mmCIF file of C-alpha atoms in Angstrom:
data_model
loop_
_atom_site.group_PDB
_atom_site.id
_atom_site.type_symbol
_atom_site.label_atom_id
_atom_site.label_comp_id
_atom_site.label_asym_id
_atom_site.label_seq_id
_atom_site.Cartn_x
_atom_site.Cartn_y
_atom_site.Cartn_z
ATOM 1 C CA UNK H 1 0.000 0.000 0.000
ATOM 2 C CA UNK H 2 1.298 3.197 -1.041
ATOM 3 C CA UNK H 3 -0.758 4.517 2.143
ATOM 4 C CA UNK H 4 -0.233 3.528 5.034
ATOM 5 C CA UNK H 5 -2.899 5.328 7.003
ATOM 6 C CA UNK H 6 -5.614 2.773 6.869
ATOM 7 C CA UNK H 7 -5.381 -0.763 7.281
ATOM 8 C CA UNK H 8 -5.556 -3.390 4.102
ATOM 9 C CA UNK H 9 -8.868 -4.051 4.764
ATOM 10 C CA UNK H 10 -10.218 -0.654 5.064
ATOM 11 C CA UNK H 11 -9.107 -0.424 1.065
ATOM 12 C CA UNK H 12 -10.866 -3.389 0.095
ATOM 13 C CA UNK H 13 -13.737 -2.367 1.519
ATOM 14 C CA UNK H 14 -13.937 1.448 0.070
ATOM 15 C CA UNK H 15 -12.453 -0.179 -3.556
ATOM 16 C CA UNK H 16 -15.337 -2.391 -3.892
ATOM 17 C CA UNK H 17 -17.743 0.482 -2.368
ATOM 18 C CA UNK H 18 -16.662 2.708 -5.102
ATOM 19 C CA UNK H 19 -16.929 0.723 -7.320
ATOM 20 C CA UNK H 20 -20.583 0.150 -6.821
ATOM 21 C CA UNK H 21 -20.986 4.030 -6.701
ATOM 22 C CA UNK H 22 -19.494 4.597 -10.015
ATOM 23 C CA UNK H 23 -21.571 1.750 -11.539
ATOM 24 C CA UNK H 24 -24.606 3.132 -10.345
ATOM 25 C CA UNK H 25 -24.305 6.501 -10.797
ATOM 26 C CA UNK H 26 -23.028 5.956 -13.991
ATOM 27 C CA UNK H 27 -26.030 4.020 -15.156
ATOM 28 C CA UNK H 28 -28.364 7.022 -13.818
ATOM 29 C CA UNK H 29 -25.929 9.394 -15.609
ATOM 30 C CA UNK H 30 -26.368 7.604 -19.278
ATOM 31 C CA UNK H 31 -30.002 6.733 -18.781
ATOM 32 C CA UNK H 32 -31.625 9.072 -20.911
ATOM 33 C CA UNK H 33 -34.756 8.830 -19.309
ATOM 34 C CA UNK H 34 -33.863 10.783 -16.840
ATOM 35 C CA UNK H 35 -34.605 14.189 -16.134
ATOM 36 C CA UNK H 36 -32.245 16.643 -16.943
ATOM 37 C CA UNK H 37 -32.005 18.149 -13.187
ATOM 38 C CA UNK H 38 -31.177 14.364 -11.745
ATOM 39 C CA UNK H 39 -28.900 13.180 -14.499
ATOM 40 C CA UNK H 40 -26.871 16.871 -14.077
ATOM 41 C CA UNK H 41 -26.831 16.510 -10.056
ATOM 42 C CA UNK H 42 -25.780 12.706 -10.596
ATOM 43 C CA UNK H 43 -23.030 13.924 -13.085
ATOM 44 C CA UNK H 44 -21.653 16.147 -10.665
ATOM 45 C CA UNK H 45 -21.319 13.460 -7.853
ATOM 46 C CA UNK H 46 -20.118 11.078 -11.077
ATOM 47 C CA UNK H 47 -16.984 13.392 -11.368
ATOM 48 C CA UNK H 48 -16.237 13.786 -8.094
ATOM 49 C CA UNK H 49 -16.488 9.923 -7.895
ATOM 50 C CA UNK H 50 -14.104 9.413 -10.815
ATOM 51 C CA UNK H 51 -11.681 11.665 -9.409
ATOM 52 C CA UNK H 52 -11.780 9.804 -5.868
ATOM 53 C CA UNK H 53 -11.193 6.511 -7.905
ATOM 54 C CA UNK H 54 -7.994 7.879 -8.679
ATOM 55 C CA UNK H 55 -6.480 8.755 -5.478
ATOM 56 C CA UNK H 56 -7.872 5.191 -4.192
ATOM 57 C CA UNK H 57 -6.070 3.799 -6.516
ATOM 58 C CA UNK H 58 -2.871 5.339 -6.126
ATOM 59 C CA UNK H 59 -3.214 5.114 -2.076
ATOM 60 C CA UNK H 60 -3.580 0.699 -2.661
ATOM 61 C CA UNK H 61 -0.750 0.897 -5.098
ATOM 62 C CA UNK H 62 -2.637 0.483 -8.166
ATOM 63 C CA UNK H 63 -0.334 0.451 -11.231
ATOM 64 C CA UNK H 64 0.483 3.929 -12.561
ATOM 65 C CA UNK H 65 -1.598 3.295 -15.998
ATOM 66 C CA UNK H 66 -4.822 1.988 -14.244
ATOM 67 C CA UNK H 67 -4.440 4.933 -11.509
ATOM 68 C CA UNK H 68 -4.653 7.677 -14.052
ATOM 69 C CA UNK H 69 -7.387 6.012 -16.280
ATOM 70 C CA UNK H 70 -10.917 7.785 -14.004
ATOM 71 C CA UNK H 71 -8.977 10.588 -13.255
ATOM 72 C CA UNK H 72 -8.405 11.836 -16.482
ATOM 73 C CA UNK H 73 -11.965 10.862 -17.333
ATOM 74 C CA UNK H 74 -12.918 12.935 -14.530
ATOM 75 C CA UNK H 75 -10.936 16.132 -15.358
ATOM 76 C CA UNK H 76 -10.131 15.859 -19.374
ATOM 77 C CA UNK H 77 -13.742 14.441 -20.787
ATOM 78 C CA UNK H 78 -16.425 14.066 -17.904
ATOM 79 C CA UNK H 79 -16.411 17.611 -16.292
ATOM 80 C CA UNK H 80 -16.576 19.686 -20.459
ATOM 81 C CA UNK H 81 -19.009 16.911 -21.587
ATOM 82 C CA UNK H 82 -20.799 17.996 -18.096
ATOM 83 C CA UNK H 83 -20.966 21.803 -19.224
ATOM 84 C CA UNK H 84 -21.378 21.389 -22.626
ATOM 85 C CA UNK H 85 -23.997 19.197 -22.104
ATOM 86 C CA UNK H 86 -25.889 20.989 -18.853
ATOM 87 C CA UNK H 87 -24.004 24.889 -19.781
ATOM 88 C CA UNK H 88 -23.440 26.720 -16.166
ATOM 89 C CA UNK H 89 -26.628 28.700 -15.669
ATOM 90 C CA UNK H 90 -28.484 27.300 -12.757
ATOM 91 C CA UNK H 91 -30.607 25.424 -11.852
ATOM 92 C CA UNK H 92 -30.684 23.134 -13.960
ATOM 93 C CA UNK H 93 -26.696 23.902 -15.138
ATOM 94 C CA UNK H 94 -23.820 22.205 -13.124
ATOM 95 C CA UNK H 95 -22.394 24.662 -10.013
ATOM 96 C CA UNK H 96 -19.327 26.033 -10.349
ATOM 97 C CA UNK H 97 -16.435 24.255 -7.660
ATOM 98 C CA UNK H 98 -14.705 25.980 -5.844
ATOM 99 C CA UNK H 99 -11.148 27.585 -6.183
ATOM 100 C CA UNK H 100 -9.328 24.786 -4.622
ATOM 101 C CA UNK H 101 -11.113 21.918 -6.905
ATOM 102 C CA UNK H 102 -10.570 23.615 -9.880
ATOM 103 C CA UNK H 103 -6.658 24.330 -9.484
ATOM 104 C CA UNK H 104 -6.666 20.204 -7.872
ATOM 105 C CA UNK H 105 -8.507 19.265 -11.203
ATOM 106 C CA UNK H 106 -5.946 21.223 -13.106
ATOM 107 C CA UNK H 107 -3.149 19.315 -10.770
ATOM 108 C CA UNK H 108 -4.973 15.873 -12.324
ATOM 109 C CA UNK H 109 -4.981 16.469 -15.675
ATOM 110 C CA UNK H 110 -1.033 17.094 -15.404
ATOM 111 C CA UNK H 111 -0.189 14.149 -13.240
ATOM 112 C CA UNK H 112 -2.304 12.113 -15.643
ATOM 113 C CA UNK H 113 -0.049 13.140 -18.412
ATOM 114 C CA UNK H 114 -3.306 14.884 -20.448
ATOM 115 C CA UNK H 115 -2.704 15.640 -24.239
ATOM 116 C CA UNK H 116 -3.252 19.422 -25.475
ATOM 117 C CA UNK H 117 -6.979 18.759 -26.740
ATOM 118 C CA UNK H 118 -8.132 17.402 -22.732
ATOM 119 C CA UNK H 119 -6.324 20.625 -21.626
ATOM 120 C CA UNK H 120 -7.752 22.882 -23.572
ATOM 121 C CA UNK H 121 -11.280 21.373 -22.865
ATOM 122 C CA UNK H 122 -10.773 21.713 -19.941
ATOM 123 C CA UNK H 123 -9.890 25.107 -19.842
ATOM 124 C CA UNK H 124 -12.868 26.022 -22.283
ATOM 125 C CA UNK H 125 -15.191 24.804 -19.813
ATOM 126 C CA UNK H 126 -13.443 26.226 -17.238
ATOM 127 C CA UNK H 127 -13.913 29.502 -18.792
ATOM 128 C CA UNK H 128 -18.039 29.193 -19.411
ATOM 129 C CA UNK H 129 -18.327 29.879 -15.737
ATOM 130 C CA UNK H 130 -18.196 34.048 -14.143
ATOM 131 C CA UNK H 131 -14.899 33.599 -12.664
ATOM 132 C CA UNK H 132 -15.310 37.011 -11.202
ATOM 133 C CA UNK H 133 -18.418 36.620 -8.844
ATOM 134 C CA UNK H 134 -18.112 35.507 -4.950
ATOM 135 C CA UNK H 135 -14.864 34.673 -3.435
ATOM 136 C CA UNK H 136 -12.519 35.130 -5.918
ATOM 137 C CA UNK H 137 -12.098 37.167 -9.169
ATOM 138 C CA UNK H 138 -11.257 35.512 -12.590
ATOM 139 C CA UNK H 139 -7.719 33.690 -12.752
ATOM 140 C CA UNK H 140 -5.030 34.814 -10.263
ATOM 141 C CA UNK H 141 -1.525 34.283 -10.624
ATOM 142 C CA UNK H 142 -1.647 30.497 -9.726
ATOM 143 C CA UNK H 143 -3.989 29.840 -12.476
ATOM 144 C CA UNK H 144 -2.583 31.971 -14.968
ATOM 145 C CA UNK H 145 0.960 30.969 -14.403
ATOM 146 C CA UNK H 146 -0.376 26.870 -14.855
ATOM 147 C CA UNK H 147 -2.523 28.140 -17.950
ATOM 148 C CA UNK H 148 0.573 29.105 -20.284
ATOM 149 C CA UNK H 149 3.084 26.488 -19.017
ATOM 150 C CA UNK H 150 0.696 23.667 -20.047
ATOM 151 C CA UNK H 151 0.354 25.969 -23.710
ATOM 152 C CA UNK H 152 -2.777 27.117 -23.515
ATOM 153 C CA UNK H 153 -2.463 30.610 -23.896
ATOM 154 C CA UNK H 154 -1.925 33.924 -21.854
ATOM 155 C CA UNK H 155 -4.667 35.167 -19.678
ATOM 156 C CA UNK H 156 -3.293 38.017 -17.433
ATOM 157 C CA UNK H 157 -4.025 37.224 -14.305
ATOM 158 C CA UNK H 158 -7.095 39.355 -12.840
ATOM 159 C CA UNK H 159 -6.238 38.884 -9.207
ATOM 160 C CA UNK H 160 -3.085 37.655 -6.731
ATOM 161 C CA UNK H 161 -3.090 34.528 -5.380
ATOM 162 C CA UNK H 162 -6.995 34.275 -4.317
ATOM 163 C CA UNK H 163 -6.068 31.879 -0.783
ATOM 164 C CA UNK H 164 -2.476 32.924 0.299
ATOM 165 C CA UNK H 165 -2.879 31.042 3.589
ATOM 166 C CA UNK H 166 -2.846 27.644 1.699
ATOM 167 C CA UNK H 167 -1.190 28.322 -1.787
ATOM 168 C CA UNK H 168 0.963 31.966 -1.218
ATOM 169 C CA UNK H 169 4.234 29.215 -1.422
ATOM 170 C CA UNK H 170 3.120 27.566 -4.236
ATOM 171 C CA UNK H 171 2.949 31.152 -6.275
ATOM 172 C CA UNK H 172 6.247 31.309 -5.024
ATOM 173 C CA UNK H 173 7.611 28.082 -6.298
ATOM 174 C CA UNK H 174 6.555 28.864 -9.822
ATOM 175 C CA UNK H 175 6.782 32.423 -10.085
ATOM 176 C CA UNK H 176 8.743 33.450 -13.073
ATOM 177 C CA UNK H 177 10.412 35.739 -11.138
ATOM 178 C CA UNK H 178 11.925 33.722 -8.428
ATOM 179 C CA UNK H 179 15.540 32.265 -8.606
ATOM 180 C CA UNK H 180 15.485 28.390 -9.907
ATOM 181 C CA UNK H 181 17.635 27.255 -6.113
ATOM 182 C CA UNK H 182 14.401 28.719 -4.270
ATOM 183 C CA UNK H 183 11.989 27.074 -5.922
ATOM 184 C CA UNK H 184 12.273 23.465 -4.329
ATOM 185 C CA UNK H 185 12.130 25.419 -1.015
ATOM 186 C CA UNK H 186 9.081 27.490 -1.490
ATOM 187 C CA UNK H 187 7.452 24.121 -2.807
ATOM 188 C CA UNK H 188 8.308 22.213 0.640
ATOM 189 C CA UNK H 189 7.036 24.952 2.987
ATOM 190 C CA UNK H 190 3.889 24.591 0.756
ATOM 191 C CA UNK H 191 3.748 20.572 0.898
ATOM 192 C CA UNK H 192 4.758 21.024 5.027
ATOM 193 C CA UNK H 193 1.426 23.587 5.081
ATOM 194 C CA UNK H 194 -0.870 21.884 2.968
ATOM 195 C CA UNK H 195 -2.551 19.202 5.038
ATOM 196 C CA UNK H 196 -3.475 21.272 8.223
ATOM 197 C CA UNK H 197 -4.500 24.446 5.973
ATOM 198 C CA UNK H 198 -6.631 22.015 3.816
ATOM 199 C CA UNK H 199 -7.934 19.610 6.437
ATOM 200 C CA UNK H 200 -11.385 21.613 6.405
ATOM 201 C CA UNK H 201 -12.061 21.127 2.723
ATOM 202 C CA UNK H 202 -13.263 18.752 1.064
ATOM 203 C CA UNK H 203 -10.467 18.491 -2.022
ATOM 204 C CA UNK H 204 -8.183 17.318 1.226
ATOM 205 C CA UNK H 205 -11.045 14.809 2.216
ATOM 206 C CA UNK H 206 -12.777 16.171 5.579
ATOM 207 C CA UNK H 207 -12.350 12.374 7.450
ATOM 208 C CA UNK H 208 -9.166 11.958 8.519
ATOM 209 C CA UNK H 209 -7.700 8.449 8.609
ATOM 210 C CA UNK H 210 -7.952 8.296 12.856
ATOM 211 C CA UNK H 211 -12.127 8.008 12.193
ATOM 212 C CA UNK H 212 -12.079 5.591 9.518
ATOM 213 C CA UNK H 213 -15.952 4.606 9.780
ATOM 214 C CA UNK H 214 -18.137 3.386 7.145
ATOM 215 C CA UNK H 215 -19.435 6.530 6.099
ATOM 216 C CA UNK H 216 -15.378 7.469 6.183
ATOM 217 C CA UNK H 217 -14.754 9.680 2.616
ATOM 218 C CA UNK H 218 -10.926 8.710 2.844
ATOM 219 C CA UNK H 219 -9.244 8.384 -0.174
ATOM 220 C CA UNK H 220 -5.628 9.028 0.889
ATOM 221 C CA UNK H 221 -3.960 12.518 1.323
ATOM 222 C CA UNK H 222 -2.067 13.139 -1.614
ATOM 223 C CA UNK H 223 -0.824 16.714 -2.305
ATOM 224 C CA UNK H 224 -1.540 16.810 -6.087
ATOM 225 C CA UNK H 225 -0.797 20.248 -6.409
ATOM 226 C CA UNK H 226 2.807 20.092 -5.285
ATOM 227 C CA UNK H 227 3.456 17.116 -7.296
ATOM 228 C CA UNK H 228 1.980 19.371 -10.493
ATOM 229 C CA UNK H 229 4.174 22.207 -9.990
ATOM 230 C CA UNK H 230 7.165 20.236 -9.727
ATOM 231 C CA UNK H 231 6.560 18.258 -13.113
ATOM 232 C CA UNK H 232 4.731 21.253 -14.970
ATOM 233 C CA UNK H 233 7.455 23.669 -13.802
ATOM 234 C CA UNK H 234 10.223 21.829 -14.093
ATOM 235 C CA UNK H 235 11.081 21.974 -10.139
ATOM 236 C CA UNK H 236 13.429 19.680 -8.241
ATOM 237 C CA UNK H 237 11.607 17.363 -5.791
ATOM 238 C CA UNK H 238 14.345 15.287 -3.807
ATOM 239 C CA UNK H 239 13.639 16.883 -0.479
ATOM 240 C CA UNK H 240 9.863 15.981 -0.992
ATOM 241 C CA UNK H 241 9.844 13.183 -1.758
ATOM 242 C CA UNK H 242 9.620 11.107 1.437
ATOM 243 C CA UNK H 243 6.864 13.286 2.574
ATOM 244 C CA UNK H 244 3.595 11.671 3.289
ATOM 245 C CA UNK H 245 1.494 13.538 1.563
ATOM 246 C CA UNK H 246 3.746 13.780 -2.044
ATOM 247 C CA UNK H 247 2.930 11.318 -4.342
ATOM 248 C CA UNK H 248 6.122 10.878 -5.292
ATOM 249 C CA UNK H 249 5.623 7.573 -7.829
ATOM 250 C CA UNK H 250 2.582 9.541 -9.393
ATOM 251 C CA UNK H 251 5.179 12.712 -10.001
ATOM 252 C CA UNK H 252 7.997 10.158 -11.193
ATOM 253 C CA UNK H 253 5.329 8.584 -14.080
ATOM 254 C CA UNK H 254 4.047 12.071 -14.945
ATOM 255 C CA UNK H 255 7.616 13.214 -15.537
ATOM 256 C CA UNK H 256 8.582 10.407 -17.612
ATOM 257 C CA UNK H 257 5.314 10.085 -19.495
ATOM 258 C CA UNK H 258 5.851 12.800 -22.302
ATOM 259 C CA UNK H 259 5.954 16.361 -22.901
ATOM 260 C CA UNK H 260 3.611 18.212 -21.546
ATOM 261 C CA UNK H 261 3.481 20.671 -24.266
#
């Protein structure tokens, strides 16, 4: 187990549980029978599903091509089929996530090695939604910075970094205007911070492994984020890699996979 936080067992028991969610919502999801409200609400839950299967799979060792398989599903075809499909407008369209998911699902689609065309449909869905209204303002520099590394064009960034407390480190680690030798060092303070900034949201799963019941949404604590920065960015991970929230394996097949760009 690449995890080490719950027991064997515990993973057999959420793999097959999954399992029987993705099935199922999947079938609801298809069935065109359904009305457009439930098969939109069961989409959503679908992709958050698909992403989960991911991180399972990665936490019980999984190999690397069967771990990225749902996650680029998730990220790359699921979540633009979901807007193109639904658009953004509610009710009836799909809620926009919030600023953590979105830069996570961006983290995904770059550990999972995704071509230009997933990117950029990504990114054009991304885009259907008013970036500017509630908590944070269009793309900030995080965003922005991601967007043109992974070629996808040059959107000036319409706000700083929209939550310093949990990601002000990882601006720094990519910044174009930081020296290469800091980089690896503003990317560990933001691996070291991650977990107990994140612990209250749900992209860093809100059960931690101490209350693994059977209603337990555990799926393993990775820190995709980091692990996207260093193989997007080109950014030296040695003195993360024992950390137990890197996924240092996943960063290791991402790097080797092909070019991003």
């Amino acid at each position: 187990m690449r995890d080490k936080l719950a027991p064997p067992q515990f993973w057999l028991e959420r793999e097959a549980w999954q399992q029987r969610r993705l099935s199922r919502f999947t079938a609801i999801y298809e069935d065109q029978q359904e009305t457009k409200a439930r098969r939109c609400n069961v989409g959503t839950a679908l992709l958050n599903f698909l992403f989960e299967q991911s991180l399972i799979s990665f936490s019980v060792s999984a190999p690397m091509p069967e771990v990225v398989v749902s996650g680029l599903r998730a990220v790359g075809h699921h979540f633009p089929e979901m807007v193109s499909r639904f658009g953004t407008k509610m009710p009836d369209g799909i809620a926009r996530e919030g600023y953590d998911d979105y830069l996570r699902y961006i983290s995904m689609l770059v550990l999972c090695c995704a071509n230009q065309d997933e990117f950029k449909a990504f990114f054009d869905a991304l885009d259907q939604f008013d970036l500017t209204k509630r908590d944070y303002g269009g793309y900030d520099q995080i965003w922005s910075a991601f967007r043109r590394q992974l070629g996808q064009g040059d959107v000036a960034p319409q706000s700083s970094v929209h939550w310093p407390e949990a990601y002000h480190n990882l601006w720094l680690a990519i910044d174009p205007e930081e020296p290469d030798f800091a980089r690896p060092h503003h990317l560990g303070k933001f691996l070291k911070g991650w977990y107990d900034e994140m612990a209250t949201e749900l992209a860093a799963q809100t059960t931690r492994a101490e209350d693994l019941g059977e209603n337990s949404t555990y799926v393993g604590y990775w820190c995709l984020e980091a692990a996207a920065a260093s193989v997007a960015f080109g950014i030296d991970d040695t003195q993360l890699r024992d950390h137990p929230h890197y996924p240092t394996e996943w960063a290791d097949w991402a790097r080797n996979c092909r070019p991003l760009a």
